[in-house]
Coordinates of N, CA and C and ligand atoms in Angstrom, one line a residue:
X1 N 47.4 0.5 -42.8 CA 46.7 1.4 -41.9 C 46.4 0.7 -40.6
X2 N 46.2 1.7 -39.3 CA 46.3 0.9 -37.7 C 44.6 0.4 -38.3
X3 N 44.6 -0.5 -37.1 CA 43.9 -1.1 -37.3 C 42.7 -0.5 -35.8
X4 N 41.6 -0.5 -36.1 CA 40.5 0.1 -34.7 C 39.2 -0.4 -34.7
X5 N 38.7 -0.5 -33.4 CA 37.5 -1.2 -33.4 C 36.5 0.2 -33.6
X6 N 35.5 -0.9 -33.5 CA 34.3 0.4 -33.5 C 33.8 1.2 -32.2
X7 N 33.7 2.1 -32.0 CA 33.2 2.5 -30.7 C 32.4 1.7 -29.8
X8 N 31.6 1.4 -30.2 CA 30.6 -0.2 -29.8 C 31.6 -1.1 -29.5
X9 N 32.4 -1.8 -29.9 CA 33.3 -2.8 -29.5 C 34.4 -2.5 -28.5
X10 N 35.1 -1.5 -29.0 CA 35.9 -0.9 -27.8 C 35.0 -0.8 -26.5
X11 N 34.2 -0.9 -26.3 CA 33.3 -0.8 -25.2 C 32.9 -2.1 -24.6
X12 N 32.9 -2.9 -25.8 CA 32.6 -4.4 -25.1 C 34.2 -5.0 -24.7
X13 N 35.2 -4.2 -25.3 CA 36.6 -4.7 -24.2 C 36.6 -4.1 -23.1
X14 N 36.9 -2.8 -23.6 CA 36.4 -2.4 -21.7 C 35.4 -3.3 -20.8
X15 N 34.1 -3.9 -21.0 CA 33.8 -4.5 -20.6 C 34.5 -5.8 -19.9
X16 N 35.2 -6.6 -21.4 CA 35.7 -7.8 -20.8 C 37.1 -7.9 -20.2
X17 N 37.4 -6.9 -20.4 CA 38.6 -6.6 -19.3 C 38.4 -6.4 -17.7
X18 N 37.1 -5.8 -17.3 CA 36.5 -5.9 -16.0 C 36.7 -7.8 -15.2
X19 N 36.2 -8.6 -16.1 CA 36.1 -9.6 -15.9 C 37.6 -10.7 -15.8
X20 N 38.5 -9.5 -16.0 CA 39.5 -10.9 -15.9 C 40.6 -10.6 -14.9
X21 N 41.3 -10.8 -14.4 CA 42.9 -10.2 -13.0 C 43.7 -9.9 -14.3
X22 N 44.2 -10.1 -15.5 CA 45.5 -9.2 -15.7 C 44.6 -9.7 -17.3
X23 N 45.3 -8.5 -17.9 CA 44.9 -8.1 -19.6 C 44.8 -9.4 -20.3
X24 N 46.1 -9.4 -20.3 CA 46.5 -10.9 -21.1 C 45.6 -12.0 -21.1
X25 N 44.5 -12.0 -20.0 CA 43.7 -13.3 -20.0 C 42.6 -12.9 -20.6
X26 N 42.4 -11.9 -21.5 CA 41.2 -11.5 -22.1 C 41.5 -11.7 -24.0
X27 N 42.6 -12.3 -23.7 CA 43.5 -11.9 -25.3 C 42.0 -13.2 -26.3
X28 N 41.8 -14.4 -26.0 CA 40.2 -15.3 -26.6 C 39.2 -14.2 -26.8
X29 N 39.0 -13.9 -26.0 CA 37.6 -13.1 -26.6 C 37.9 -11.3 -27.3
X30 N 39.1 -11.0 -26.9 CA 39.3 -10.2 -27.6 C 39.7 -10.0 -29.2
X31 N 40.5 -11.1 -29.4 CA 40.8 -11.5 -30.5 C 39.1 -12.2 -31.4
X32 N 38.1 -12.5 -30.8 CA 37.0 -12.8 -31.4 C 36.5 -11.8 -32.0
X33 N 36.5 -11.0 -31.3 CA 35.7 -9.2 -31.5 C 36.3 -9.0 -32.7
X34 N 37.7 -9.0 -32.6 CA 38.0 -8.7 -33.7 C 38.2 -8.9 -34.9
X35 N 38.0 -10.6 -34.8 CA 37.5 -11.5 -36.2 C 36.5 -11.1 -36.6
X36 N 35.1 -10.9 -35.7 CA 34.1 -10.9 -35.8 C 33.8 -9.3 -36.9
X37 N 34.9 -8.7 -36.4 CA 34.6 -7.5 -37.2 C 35.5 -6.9 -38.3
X38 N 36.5 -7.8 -38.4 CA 37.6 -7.8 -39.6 C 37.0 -8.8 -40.8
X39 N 37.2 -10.0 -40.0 CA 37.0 -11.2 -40.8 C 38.1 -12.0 -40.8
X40 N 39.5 -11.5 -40.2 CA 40.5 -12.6 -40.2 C 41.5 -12.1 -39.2
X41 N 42.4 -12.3 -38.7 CA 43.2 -11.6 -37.4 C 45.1 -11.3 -38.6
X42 N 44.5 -9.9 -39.3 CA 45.8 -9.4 -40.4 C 46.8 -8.7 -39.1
X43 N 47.6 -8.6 -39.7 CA 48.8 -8.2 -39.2 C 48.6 -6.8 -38.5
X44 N 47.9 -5.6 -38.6 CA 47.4 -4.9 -37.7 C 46.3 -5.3 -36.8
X45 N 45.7 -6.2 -36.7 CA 44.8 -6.7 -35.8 C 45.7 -7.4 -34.5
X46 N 47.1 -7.9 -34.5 CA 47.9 -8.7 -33.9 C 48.8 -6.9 -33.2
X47 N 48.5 -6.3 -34.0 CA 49.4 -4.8 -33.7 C 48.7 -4.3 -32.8
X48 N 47.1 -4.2 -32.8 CA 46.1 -3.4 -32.0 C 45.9 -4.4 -31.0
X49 N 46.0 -5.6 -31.1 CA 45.6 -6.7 -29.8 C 46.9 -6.4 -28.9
X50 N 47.8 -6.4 -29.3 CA 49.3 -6.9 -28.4 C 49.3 -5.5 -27.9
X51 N 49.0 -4.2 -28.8 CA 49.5 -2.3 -27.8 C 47.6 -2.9 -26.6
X52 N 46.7 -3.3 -27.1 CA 45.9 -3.2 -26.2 C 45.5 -3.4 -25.0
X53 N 46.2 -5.0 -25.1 CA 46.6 -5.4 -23.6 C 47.5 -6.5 -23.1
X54 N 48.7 -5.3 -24.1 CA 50.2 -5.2 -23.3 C 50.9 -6.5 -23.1
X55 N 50.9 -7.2 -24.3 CA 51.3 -8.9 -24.8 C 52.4 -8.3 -25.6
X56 N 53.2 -9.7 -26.2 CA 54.1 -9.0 -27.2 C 53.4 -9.7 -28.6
X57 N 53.1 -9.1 -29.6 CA 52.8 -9.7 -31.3 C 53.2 -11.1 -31.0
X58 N 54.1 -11.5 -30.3 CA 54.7 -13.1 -30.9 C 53.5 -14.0 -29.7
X59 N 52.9 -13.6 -28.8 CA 52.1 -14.3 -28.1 C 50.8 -14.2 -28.7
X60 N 50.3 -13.2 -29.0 CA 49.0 -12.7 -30.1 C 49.3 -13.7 -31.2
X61 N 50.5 -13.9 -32.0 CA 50.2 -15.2 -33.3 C 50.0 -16.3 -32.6
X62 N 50.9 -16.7 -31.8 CA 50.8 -18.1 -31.4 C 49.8 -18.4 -30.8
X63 N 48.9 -17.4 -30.2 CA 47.5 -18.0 -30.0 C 46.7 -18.2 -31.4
X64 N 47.0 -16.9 -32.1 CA 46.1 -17.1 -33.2 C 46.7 -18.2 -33.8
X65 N 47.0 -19.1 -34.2 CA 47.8 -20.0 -35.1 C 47.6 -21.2 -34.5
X66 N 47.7 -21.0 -32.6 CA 47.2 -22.9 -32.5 C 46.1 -23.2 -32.7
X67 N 44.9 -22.0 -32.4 CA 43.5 -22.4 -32.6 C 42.1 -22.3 -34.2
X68 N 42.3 -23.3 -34.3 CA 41.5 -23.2 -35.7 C 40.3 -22.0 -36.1
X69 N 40.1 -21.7 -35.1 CA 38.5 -20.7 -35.5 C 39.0 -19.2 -35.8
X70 N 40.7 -18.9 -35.2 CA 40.9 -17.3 -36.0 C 41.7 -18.2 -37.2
X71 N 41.2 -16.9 -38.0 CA 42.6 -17.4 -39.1 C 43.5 -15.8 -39.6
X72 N 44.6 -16.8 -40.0 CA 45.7 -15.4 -40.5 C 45.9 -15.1 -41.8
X73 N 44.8 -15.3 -42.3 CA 45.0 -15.0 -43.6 C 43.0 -14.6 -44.2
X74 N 43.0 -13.7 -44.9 CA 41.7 -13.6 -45.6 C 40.7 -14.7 -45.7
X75 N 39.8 -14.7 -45.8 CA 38.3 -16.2 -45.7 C 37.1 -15.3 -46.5
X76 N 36.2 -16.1 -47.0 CA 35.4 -15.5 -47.3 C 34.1 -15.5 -46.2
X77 N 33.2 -14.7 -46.9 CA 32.1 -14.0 -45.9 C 31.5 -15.4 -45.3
X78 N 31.4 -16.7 -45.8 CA 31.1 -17.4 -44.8 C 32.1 -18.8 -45.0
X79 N 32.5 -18.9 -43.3 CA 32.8 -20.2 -43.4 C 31.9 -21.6 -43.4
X80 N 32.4 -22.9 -44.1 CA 32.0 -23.7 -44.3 C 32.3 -24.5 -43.7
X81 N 32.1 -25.1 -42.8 CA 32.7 -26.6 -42.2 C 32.1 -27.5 -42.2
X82 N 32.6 -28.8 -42.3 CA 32.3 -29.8 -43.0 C 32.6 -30.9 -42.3
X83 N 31.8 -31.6 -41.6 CA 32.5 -32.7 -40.6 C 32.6 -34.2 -41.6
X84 N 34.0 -34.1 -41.3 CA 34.4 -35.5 -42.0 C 35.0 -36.4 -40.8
X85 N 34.3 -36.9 -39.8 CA 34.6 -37.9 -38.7 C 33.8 -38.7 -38.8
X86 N 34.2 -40.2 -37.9 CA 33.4 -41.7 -38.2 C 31.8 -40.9 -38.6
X87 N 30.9 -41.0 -37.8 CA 29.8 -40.7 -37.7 C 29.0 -40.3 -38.7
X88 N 29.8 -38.7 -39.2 CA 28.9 -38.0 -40.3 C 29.8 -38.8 -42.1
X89 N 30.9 -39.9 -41.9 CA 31.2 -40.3 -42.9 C 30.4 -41.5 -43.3
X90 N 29.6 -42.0 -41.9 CA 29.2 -43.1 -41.8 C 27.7 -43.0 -42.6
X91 N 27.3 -41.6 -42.6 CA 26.3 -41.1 -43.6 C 26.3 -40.3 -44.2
X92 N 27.3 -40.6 -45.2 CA 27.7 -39.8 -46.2 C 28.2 -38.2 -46.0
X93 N 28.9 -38.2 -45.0 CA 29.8 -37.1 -45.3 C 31.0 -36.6 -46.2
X94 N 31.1 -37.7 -47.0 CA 32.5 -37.5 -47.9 C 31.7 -37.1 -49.2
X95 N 30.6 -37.3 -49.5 CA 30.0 -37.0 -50.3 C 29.4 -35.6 -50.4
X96 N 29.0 -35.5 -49.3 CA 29.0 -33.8 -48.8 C 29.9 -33.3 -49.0
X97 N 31.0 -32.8 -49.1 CA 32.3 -32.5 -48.8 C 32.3 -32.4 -50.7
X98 N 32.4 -33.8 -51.5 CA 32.5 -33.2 -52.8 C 31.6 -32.5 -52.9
X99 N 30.1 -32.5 -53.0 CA 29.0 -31.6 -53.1 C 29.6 -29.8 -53.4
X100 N 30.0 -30.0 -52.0 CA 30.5 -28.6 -51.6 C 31.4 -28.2 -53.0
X101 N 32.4 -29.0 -52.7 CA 33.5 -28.9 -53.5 C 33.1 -28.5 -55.1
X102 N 32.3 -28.9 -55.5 CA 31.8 -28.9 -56.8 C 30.9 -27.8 -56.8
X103 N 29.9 -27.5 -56.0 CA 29.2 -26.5 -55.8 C 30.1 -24.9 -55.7
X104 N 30.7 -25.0 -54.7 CA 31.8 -23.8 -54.5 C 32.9 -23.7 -55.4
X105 N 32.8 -24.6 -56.2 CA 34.6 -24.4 -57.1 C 35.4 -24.1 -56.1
X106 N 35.4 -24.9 -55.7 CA 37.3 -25.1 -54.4 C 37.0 -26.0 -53.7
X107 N 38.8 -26.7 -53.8 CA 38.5 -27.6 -52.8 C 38.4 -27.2 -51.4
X108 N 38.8 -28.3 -50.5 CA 38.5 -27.8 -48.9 C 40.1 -27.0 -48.5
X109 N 39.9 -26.0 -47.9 CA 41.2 -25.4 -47.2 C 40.7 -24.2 -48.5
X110 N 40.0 -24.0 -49.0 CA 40.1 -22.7 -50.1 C 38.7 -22.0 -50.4
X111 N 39.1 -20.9 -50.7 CA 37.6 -19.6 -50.9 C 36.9 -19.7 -52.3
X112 N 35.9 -19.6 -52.3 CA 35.3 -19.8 -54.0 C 35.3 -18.7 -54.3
X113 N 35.5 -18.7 -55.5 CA 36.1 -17.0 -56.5 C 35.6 -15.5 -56.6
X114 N 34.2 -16.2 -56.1 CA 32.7 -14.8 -55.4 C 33.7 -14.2 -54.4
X115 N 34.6 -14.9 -53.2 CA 34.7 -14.5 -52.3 C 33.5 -15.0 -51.2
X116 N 32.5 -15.5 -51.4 CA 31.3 -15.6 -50.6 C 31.6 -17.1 -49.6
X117 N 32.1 -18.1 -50.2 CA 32.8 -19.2 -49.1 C 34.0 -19.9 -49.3
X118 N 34.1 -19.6 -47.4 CA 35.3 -20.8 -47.8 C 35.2 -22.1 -47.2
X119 N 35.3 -23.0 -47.7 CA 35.5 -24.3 -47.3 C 36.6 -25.5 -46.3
X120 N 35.8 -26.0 -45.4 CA 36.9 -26.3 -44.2 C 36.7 -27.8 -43.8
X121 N 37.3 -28.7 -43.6 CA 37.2 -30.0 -43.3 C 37.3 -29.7 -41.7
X122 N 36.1 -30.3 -40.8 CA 36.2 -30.7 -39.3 C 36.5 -31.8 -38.8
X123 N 36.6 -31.6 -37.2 CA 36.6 -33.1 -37.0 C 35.5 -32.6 -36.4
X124 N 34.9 -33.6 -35.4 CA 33.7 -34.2 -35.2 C 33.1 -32.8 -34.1
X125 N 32.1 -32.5 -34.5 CA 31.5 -30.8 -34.5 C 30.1 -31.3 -33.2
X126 N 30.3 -32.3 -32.6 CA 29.3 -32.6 -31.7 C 28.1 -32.9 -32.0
X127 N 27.3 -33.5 -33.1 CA 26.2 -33.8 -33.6 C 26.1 -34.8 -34.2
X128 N 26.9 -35.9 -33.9 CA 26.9 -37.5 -34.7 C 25.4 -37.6 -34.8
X129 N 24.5 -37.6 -33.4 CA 23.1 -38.4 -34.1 C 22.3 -37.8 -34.6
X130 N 22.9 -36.6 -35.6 CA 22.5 -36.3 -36.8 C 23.1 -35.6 -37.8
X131 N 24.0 -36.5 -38.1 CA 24.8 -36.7 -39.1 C 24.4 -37.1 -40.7
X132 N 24.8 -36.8 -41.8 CA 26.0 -35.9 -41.7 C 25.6 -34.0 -41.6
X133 N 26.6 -34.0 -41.3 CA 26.1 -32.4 -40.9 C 27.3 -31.3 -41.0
X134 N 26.8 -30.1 -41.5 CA 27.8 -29.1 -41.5 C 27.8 -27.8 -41.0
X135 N 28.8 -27.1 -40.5 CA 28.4 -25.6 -39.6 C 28.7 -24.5 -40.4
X136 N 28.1 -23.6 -40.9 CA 28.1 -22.7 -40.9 C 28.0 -21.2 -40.5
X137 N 29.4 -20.7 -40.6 CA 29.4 -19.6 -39.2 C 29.2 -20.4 -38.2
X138 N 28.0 -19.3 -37.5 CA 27.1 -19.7 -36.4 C 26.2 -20.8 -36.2
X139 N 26.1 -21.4 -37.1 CA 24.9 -22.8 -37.2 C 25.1 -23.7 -37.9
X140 N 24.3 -24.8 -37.5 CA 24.5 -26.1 -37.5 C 23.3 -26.5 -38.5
X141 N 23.9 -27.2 -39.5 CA 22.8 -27.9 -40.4 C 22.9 -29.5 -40.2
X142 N 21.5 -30.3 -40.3 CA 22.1 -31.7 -39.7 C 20.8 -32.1 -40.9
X143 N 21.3 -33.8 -40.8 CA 20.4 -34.4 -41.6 C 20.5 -34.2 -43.0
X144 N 21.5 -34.2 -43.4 CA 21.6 -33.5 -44.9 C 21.6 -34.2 -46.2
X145 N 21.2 -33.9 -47.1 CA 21.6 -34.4 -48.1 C 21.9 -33.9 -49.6
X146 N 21.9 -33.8 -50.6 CA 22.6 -33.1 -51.7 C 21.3 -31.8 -51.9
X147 N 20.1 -32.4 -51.7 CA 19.5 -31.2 -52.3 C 19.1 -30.3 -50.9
X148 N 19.3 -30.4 -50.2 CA 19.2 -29.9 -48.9 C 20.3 -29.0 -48.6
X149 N 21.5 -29.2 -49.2 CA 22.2 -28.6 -49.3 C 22.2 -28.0 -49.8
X150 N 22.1 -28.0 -51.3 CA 21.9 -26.8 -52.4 C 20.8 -26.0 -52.1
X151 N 19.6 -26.4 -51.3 CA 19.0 -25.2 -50.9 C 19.8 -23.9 -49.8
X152 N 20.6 -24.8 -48.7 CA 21.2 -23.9 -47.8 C 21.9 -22.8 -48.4
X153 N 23.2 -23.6 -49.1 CA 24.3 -22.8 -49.9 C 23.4 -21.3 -51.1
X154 N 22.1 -22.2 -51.6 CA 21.5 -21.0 -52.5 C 21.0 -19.9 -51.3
X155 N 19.9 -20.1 -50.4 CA 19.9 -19.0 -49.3 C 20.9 -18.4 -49.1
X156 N 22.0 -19.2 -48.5 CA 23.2 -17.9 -48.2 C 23.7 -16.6 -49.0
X157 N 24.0 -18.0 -50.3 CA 24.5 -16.8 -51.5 C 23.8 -15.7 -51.7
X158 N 22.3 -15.6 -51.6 CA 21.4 -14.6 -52.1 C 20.6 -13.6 -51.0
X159 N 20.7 -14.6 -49.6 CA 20.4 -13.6 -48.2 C 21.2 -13.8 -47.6
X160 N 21.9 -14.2 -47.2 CA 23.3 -14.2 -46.2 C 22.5 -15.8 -45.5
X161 N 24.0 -15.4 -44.6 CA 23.9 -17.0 -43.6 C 22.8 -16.6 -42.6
X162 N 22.7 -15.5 -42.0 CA 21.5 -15.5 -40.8 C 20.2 -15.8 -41.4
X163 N 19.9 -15.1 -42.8 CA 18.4 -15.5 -43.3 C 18.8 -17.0 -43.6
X164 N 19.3 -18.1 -44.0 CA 19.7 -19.7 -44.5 C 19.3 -19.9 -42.9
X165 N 19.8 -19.3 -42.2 CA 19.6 -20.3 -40.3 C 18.4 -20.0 -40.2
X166 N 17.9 -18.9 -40.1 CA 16.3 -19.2 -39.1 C 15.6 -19.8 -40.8
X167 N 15.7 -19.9 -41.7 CA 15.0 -21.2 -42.6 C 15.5 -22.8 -42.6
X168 N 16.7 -22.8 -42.3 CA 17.6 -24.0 -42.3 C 18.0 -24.6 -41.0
X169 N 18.8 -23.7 -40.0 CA 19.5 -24.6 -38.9 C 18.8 -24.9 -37.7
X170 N 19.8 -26.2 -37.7 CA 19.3 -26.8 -36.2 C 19.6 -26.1 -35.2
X171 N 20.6 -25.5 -34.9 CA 21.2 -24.9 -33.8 C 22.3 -24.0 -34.0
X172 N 22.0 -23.1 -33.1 CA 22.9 -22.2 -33.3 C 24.1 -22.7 -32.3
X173 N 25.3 -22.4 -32.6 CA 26.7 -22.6 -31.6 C 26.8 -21.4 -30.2
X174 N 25.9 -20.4 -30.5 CA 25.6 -19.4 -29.2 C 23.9 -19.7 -29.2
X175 N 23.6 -20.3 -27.9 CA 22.4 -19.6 -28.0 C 21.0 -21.4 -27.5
X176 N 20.3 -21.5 -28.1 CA 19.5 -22.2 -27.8 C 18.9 -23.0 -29.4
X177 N 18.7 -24.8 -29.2 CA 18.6 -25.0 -30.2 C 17.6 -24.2 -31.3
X178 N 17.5 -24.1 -32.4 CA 16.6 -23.5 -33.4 C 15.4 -24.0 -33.9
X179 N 15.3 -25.6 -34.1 CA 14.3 -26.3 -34.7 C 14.8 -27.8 -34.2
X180 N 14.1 -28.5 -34.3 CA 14.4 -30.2 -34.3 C 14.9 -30.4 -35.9
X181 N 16.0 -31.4 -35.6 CA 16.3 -32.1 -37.0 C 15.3 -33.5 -36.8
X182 N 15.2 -33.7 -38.0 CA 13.9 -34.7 -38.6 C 14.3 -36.1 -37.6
X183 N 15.8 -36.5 -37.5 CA 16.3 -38.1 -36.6 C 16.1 -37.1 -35.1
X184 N 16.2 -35.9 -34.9 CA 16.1 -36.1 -33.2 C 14.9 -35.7 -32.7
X185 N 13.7 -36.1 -33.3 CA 12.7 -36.6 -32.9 C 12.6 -38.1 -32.5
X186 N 12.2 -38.4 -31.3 CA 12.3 -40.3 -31.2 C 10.8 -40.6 -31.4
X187 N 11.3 -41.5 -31.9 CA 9.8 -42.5 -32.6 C 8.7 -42.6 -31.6
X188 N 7.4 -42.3 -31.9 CA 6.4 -43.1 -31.1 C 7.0 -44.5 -30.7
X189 N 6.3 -44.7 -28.6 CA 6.8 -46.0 -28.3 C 5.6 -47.5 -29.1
X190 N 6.2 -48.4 -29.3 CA 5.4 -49.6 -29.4 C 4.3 -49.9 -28.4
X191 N 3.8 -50.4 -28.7 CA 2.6 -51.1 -27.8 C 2.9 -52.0 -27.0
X192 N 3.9 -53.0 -27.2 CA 4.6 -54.2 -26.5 C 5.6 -52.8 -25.1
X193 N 6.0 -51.6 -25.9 CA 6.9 -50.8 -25.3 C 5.7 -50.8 -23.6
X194 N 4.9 -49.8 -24.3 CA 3.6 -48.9 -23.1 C 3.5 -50.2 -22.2
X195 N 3.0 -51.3 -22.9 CA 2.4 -52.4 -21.8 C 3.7 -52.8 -20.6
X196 N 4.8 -52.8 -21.6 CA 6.3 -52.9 -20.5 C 6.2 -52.7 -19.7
X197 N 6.5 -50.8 -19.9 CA 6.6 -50.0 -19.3 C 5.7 -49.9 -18.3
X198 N 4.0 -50.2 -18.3 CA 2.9 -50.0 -16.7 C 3.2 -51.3 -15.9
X199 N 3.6 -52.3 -16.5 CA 4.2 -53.6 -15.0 C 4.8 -53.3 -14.6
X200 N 5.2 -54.0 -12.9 CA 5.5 -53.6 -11.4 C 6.7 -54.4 -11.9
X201 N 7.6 -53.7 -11.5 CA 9.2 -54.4 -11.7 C 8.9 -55.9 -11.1
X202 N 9.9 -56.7 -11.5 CA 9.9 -58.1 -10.4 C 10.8 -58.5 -9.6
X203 N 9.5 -59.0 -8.5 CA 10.2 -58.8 -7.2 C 11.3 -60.1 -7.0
X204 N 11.7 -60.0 -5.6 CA 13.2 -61.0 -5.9 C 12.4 -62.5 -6.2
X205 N 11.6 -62.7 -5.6 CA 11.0 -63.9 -5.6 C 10.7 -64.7 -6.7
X206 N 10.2 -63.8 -7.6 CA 9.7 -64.0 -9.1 C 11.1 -64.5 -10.1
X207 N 12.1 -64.1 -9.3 CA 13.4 -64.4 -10.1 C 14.0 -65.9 -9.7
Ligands
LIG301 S1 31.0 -37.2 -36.5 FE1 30.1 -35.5 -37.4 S2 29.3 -34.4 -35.7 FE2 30.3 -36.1 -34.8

């Protein structure tokens, strides 16, 4: 069956078509819309993108295909990503990663059998100094550890991922951060610090 947006979204292309000199440079965000509202970019979605604005299907895959965030094949309702770079392995990210794995029944690259996630190895997702950490959908969980995790994963399963974020994430990937994680708070200064800090630099002479 053709594939179609919702009246509301066709309206936000029209929109982003205003914003660009020829179609074709709208093809990122249009293709978003329509993850956003399929869940994966299927073979009528590449049919409706390419008659929409006048690409051929073989440019529609090859974008979808170099960039990791559409995918061409089914996912479940939430993606899982999982940063496994220096930083978040340096605090136990590989052990997150089994967590997952054992929690979801599937390894990474695959959907757990609910349908409800699928699991994804990242590279380094921008949040080393609060690591280890993983993204979900839209948001960012940091500071993690097994049972902190099993709380997140159980909110999702039972309210979705937006009720897990305004209880759980640090930050959303649109938008402004959500809460402080517990390390990016910096420590009260020392007392040796304050007293530093109110003397008059020294002058050349003193040196
Ligand atoms: S290494 Fe994990 S966020 Fe940078």
């Amino acid at each position: 069956m053709a594939f179609t947006l919702t009246p509301e979204r066709e309206r936000e292309v029209d929109d982003i078509l205003t914003r660009y000199p020829e179609r074709r440079a709208a093809l990122l965000p249009v293709l978003w819309l329509c993850q956003r509202q399929h869940g994966w970019i299927s073979p009528e979605v590449v049919e409706y993108v390419s008659n929409r604005l006048d690409v051929s299907t073989a440019i529609v895959k090859g974008v979808v295909t170099f960039y990791t965030m559409f995918f061409d094949h089914p996912v479940g309702e939430n993606i899982v990503w999982v940063c496994r770079t220096l930083s978040c392995d340096l605090r136990g990210g590989k052990a997150i990663q089994e967590h997952l794995e054992s929690r979801l029944g599937c390894g990474a690259g695959h959907t757990s059998s609910d349908g409800k996630f699928t699991l994804l190895k990242a590279e380094c997702l921008a949040a080393c100094g609060q690591a280890p950490m993983i993204q979900i959908n839209d948001h960012y969980y940091e500071d993690l550890d097994v049972d902190r995790l099993d709380q997140i994963i159980d909110a999702c399963a039972a309210d979705g991922s937006e009720a897990a974020a305004a209880k759980f994430a640090t930050f959303a990937t649109i938008g402004e951060p959500m809460r402080s994680s517990a390390s990016s708070a910096p420590p009260p200064p020392t007392e040796e610090a304050v007293r530093l800090a109110s003397q008059p630099p020294p002058s050349r002479e003193d040196s």
